[in-house]
PDB file of C-alpha atoms and ligand atoms in Angstrom:
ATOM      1  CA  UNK Y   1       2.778-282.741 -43.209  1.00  0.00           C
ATOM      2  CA  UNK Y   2       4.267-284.202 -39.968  1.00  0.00           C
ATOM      3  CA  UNK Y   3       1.597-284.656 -37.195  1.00  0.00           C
ATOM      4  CA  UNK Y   4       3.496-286.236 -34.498  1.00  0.00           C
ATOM      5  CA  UNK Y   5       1.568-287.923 -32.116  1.00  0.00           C
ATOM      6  CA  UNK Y   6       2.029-288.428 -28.384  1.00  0.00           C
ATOM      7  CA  UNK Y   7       3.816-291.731 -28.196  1.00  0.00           C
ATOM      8  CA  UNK Y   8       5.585-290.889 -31.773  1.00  0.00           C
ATOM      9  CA  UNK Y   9       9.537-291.379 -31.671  1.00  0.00           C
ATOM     10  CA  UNK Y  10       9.456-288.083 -33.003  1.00  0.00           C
ATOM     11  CA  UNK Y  11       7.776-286.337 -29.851  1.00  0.00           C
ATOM     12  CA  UNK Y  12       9.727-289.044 -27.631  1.00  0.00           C
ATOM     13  CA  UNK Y  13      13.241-287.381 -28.613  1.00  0.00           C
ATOM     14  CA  UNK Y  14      11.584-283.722 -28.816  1.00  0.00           C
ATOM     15  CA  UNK Y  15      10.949-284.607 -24.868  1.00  0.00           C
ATOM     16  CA  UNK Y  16      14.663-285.509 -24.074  1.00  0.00           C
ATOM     17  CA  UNK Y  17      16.119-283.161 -25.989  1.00  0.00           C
ATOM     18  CA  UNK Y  18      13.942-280.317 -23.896  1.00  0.00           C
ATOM     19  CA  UNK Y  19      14.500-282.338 -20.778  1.00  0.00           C
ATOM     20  CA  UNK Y  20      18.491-282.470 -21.301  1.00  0.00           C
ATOM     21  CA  UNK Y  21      19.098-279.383 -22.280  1.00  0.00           C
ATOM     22  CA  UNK Y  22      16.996-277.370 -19.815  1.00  0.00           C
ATOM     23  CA  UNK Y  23      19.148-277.322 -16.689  1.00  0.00           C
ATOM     24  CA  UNK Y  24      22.062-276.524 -18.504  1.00  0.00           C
ATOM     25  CA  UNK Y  25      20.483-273.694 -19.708  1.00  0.00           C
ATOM     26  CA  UNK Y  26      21.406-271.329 -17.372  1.00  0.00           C
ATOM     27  CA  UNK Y  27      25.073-272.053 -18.088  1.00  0.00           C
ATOM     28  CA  UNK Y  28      24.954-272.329 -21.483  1.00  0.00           C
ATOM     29  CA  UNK Y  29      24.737-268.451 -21.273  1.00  0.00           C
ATOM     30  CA  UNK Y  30      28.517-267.848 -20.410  1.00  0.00           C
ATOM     31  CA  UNK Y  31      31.150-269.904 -19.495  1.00  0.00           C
ATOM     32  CA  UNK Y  32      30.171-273.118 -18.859  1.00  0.00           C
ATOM     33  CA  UNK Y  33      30.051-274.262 -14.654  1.00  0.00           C
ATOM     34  CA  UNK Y  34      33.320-275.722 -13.257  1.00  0.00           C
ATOM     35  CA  UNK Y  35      33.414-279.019 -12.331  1.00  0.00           C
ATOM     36  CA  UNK Y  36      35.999-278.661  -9.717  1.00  0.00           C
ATOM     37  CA  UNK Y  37      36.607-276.244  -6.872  1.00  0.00           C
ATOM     38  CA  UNK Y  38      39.117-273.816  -8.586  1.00  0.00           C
ATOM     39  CA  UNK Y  39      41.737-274.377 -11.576  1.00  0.00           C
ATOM     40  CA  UNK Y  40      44.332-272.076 -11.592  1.00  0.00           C
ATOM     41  CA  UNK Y  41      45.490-271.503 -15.032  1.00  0.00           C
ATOM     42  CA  UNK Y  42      49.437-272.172 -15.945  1.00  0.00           C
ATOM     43  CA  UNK Y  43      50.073-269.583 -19.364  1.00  0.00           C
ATOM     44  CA  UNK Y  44      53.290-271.682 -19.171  1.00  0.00           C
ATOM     45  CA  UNK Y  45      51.603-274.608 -20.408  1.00  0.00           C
ATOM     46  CA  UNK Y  46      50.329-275.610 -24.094  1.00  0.00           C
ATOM     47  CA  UNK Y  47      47.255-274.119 -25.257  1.00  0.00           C
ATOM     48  CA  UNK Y  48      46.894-276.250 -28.464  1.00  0.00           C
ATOM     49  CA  UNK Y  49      44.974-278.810 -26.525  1.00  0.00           C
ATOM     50  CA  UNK Y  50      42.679-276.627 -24.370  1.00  0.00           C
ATOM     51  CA  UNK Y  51      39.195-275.837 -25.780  1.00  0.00           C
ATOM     52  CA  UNK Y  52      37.301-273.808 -23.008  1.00  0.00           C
ATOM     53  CA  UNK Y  53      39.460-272.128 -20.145  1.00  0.00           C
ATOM     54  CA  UNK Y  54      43.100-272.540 -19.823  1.00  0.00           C
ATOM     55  CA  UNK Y  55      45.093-275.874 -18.240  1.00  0.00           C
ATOM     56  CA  UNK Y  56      45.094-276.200 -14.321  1.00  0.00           C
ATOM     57  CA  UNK Y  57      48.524-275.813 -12.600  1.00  0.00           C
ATOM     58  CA  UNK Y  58      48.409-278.812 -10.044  1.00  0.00           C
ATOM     59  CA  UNK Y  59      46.733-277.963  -6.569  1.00  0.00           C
ATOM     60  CA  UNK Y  60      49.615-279.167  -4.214  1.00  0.00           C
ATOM     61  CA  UNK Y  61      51.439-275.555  -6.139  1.00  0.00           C
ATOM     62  CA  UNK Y  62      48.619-273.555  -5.464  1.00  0.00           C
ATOM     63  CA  UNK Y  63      48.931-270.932  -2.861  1.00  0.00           C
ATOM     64  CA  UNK Y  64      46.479-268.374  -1.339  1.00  0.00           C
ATOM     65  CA  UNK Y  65      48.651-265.666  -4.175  1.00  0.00           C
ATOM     66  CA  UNK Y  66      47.361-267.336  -7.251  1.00  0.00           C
ATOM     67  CA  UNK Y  67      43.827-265.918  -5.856  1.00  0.00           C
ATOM     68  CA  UNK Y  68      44.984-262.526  -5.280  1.00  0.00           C
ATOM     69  CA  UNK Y  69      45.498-259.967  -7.691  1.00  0.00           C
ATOM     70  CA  UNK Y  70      47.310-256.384  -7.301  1.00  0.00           C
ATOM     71  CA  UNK Y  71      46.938-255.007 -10.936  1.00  0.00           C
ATOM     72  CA  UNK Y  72      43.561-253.381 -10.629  1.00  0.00           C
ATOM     73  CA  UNK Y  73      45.544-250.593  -7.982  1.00  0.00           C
ATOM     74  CA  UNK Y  74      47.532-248.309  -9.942  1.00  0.00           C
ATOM     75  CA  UNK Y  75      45.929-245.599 -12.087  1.00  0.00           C
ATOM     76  CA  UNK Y  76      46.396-246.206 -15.928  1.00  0.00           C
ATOM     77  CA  UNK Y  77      48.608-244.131 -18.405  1.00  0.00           C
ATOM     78  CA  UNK Y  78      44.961-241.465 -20.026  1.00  0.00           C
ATOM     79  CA  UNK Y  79      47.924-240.174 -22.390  1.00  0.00           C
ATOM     80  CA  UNK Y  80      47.105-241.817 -24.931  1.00  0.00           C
ATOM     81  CA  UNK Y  81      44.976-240.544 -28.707  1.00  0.00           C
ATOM     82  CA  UNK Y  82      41.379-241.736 -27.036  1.00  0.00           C
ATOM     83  CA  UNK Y  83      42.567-239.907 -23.675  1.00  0.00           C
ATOM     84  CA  UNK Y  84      41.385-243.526 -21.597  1.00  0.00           C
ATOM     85  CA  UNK Y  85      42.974-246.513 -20.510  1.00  0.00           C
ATOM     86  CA  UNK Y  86      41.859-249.554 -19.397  1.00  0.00           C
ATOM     87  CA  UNK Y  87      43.547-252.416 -17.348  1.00  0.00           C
ATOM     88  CA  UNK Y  88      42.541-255.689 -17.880  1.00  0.00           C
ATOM     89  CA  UNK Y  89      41.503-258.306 -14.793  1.00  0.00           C
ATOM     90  CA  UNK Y  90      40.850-261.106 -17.248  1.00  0.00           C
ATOM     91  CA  UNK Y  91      42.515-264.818 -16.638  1.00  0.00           C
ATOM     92  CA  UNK Y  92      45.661-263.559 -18.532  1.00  0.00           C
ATOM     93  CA  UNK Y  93      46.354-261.044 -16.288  1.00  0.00           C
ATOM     94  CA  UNK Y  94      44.941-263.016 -13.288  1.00  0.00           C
ATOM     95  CA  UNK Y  95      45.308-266.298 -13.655  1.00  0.00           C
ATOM     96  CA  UNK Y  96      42.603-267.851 -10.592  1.00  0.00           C
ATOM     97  CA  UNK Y  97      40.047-266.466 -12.245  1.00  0.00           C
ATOM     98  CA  UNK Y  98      40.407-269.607 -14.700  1.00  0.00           C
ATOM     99  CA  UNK Y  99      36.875-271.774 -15.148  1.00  0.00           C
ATOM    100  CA  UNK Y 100      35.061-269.483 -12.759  1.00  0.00           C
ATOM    101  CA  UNK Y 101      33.047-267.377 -15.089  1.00  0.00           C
ATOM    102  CA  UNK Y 102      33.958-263.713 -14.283  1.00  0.00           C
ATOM    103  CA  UNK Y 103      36.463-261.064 -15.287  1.00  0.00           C
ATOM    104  CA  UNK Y 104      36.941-257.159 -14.027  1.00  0.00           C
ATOM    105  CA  UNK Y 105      38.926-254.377 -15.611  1.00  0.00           C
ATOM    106  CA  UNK Y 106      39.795-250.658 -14.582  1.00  0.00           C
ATOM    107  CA  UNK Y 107      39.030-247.978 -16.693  1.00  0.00           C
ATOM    108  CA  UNK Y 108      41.090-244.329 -15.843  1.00  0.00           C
ATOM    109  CA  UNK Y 109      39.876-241.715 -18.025  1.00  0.00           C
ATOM    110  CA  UNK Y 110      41.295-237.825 -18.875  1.00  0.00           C
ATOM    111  CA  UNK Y 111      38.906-235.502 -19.259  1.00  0.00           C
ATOM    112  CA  UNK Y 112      36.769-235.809 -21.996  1.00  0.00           C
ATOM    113  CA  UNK Y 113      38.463-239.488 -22.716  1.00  0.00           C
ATOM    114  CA  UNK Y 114      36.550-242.053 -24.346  1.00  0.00           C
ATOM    115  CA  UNK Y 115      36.686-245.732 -24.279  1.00  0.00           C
ATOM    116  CA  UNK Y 116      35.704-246.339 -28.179  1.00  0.00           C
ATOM    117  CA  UNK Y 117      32.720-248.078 -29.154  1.00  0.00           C
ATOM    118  CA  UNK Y 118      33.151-252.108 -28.949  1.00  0.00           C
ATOM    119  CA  UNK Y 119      31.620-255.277 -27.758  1.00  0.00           C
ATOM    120  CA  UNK Y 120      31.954-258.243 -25.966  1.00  0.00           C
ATOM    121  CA  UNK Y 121      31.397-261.321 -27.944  1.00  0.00           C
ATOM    122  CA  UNK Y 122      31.623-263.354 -24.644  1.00  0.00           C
ATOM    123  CA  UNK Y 123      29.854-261.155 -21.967  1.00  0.00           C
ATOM    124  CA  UNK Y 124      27.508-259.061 -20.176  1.00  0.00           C
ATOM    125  CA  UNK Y 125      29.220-256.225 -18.271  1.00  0.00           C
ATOM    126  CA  UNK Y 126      28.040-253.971 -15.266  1.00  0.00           C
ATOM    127  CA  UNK Y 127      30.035-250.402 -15.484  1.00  0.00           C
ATOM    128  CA  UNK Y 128      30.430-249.207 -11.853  1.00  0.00           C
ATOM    129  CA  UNK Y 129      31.585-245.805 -11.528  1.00  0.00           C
ATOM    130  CA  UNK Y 130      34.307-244.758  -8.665  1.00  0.00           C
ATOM    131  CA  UNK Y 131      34.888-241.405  -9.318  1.00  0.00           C
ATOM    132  CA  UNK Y 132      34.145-237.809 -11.870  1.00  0.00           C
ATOM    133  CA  UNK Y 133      30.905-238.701 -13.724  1.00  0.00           C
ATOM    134  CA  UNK Y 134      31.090-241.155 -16.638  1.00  0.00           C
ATOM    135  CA  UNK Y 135      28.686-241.156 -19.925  1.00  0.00           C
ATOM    136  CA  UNK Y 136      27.757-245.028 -20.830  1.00  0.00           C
ATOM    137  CA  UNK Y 137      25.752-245.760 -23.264  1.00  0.00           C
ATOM    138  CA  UNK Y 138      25.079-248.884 -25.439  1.00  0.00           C
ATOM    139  CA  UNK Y 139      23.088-249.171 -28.946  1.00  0.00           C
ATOM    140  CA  UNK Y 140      20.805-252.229 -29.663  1.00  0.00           C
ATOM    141  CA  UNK Y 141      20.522-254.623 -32.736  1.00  0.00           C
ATOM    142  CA  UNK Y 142      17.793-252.306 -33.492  1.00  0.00           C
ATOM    143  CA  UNK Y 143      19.505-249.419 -33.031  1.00  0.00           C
ATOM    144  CA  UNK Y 144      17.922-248.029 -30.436  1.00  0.00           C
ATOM    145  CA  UNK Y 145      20.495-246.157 -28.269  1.00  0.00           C
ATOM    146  CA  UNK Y 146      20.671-246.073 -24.055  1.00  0.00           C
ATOM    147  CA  UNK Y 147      22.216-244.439 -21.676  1.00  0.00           C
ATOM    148  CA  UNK Y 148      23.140-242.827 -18.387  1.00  0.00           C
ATOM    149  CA  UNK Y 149      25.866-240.585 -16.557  1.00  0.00           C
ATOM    150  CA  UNK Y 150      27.169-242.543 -14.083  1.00  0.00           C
ATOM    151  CA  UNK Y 151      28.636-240.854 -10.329  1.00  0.00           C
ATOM    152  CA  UNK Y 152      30.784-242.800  -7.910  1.00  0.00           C
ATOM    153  CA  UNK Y 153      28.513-245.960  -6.700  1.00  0.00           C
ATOM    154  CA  UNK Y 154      26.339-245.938  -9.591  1.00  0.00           C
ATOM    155  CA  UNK Y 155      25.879-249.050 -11.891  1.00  0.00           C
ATOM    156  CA  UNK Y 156      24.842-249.642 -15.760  1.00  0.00           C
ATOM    157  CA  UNK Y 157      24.496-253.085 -17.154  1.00  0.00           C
ATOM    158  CA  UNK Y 158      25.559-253.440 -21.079  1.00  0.00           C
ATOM    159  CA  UNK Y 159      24.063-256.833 -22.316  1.00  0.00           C
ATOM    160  CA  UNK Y 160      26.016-259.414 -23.854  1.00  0.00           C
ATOM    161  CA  UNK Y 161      27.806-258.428 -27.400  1.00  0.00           C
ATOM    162  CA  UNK Y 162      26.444-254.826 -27.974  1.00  0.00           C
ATOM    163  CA  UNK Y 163      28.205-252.189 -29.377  1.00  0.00           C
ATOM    164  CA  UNK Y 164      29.221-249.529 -26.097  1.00  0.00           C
ATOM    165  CA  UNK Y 165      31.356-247.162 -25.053  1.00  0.00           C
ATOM    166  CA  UNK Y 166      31.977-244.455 -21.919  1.00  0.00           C
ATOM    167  CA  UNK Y 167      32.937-241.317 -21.577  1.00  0.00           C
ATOM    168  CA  UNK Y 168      34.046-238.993 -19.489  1.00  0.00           C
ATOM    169  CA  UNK Y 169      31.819-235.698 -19.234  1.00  0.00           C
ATOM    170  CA  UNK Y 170      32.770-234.511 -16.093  1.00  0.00           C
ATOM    171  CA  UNK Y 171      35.723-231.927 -14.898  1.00  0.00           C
ATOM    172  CA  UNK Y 172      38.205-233.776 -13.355  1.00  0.00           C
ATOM    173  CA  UNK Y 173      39.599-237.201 -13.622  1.00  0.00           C
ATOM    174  CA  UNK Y 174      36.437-239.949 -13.763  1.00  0.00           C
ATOM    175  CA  UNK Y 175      37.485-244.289 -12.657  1.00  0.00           C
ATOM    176  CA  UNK Y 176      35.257-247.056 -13.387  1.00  0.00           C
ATOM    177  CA  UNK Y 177      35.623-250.947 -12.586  1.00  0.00           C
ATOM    178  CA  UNK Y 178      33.856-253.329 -15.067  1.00  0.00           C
ATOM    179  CA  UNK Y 179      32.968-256.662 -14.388  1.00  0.00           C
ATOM    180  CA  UNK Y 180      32.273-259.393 -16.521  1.00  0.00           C
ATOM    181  CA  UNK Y 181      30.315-262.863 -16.580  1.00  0.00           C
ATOM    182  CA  UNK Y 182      33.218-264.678 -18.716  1.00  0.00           C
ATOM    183  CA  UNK Y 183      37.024-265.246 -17.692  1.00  0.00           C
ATOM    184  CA  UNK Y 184      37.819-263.567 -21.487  1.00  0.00           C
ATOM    185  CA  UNK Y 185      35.359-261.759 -22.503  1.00  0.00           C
ATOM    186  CA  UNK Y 186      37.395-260.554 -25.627  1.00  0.00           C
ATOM    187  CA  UNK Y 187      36.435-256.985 -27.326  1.00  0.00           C
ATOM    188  CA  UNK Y 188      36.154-256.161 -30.474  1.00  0.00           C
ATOM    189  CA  UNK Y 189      36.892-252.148 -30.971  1.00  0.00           C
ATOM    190  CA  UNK Y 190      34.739-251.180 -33.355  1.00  0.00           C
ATOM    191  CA  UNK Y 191      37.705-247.918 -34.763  1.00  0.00           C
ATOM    192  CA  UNK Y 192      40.331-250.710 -34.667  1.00  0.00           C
ATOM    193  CA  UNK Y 193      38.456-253.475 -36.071  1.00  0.00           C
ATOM    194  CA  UNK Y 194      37.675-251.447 -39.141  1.00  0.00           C
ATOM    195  CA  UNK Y 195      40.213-249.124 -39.841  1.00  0.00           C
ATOM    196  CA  UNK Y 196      43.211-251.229 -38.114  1.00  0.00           C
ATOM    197  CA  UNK Y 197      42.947-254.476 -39.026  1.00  0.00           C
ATOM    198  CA  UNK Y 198      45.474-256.704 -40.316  1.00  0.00           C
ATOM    199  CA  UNK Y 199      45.689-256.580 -43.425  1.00  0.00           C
ATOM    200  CA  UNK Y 200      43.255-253.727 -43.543  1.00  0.00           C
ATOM    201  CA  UNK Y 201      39.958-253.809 -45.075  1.00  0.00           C
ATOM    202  CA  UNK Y 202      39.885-252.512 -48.331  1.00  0.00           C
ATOM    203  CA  UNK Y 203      39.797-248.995 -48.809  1.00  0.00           C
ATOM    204  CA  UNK Y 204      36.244-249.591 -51.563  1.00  0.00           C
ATOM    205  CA  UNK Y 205      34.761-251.392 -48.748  1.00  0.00           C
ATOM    206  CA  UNK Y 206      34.866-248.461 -46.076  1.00  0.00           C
ATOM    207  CA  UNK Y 207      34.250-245.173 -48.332  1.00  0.00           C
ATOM    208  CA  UNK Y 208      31.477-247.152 -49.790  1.00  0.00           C
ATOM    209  CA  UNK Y 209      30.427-248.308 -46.518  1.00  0.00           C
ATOM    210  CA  UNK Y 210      30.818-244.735 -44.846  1.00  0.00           C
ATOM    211  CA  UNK Y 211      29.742-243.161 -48.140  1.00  0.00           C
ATOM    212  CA  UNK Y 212      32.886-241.008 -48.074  1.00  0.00           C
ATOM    213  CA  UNK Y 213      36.115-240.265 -49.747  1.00  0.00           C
ATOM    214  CA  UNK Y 214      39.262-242.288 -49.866  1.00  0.00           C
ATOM    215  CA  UNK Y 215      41.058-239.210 -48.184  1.00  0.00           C
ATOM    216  CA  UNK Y 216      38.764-239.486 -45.041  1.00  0.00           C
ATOM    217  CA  UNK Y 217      39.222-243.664 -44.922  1.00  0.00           C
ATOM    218  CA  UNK Y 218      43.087-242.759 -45.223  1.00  0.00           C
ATOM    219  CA  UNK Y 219      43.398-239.722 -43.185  1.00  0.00           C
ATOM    220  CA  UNK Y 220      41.410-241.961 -40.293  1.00  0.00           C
ATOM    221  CA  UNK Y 221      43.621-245.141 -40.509  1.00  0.00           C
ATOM    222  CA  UNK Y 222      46.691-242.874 -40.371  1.00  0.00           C
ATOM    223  CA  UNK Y 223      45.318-242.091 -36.987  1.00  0.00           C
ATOM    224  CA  UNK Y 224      45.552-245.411 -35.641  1.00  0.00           C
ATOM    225  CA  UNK Y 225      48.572-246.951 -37.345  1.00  0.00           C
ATOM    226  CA  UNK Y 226      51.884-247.308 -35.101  1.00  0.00           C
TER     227      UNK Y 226
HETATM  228  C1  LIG Z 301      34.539-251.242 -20.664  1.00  0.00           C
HETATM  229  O1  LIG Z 301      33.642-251.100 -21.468  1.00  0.00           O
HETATM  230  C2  LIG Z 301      35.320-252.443 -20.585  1.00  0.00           C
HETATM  231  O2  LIG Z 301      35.141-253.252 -21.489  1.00  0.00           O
HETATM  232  O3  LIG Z 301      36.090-252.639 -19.618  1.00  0.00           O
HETATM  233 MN1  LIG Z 302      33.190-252.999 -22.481  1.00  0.00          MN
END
């Protein structure tokens, strides 16, 4: 058995490890901390190179524009099967937001429209309501299920890569901004990831998974094919 004493090489590097590793901690839990004042991205240039965040344009081309973004301002098109629509403030759309951790989108919904159950591998999100009242509710790793209806001014928080969705349960119309503690934080819909992939999953996996007929697996990917 390994009884590592004090002064032991073993405890030594235990100690740095702990001791480098510690500060960064903080960071370590979304994107990492830039290490310059601001990096706007260029989606011009290469991405085959670029590990974390996108490459910088050069700052002598950088204007006060390339910090200001206009997409979040129209209403989205609800017309669509899940009656939602969300626009997306991530660094694709908006490209200053590159290396500085955070993200927002806009979410219009019809009434009754959902935005399907999915996750964020990369990020927490806070749901702030504008407008109607909006059901959010997220389910843990151990299945336990929370929620809350949501009026105009009124914030839930969805922790990092659960399963959530929102929905609208009020009248009218119903607007919520989301924000987001990564630059991408990617989603994976859980409707689209299993019955819209490419290929698709096979159809044994999902009626034994679902415990249900082929028809049903079919009749639901039909509804999601273009
Ligand atoms: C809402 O859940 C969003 O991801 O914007
Ligand atoms: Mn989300």
């Amino acid at each position: 058995m390994i009884n590592p004493s004090s002064s032991s090489p073993f405890h030594i590097l235990s100690c740095l490890v702990v001791f480098l590793f510690l500060p960064n901690l903080p960071s370590l839990l979304a994107d990492p901390d830039p290490s310059q004042d601001f990096c706007v991205a260029d989606l011009s240039a290469s991405r085959s190179s670029s590990v974390n965040g996108l490459p910088c344009k050069p700052a002598s081309k950088v204007t006060s524009d390339d910090f200001f973004f206009d997409g979040l301002s129209k209403e989205g098109d609800t017309r669509g099967i899940f009656g939602s629509n969300l626009t997306a403030g991530n660094v694709l759309a908006f490209p200053g937001l590159n290396t500085l951790g955070i993200s927002v989108n806009r979410v219009d919904f019809a009434p009754r429209g959902v935005n399907p159950p999915h996750s964020h591998p990369r990020a927490t999100e806070t749901v702030l309501a504008i407008s109607g009242q909006v059901l959010v509710g997220f389910v843990t790793t151990g299945n336990v299920y929370y929620s809350k209806v949501l009026t105009a001014g009124q914030i839930f928080v969805i922790p990092k890569g659960l399963v959530h969705f929102q929905m609208n349960v009020g009248q009218g119309k119903a607007l919520a901004f989301t924000s987001f503690n990564s630059q991408l934080p990617g989603a994976a819909v859980v409707p689209l990831s299993l019955f819209a992939s490419t290929p698709s999953i096979p159809n044994e996996v999902l009626t034994k998974t679902f415990q249900v007929g082929e028809n049903v697996v079919n009749s639901i990917k039909s509804k999601f094919s273009s």
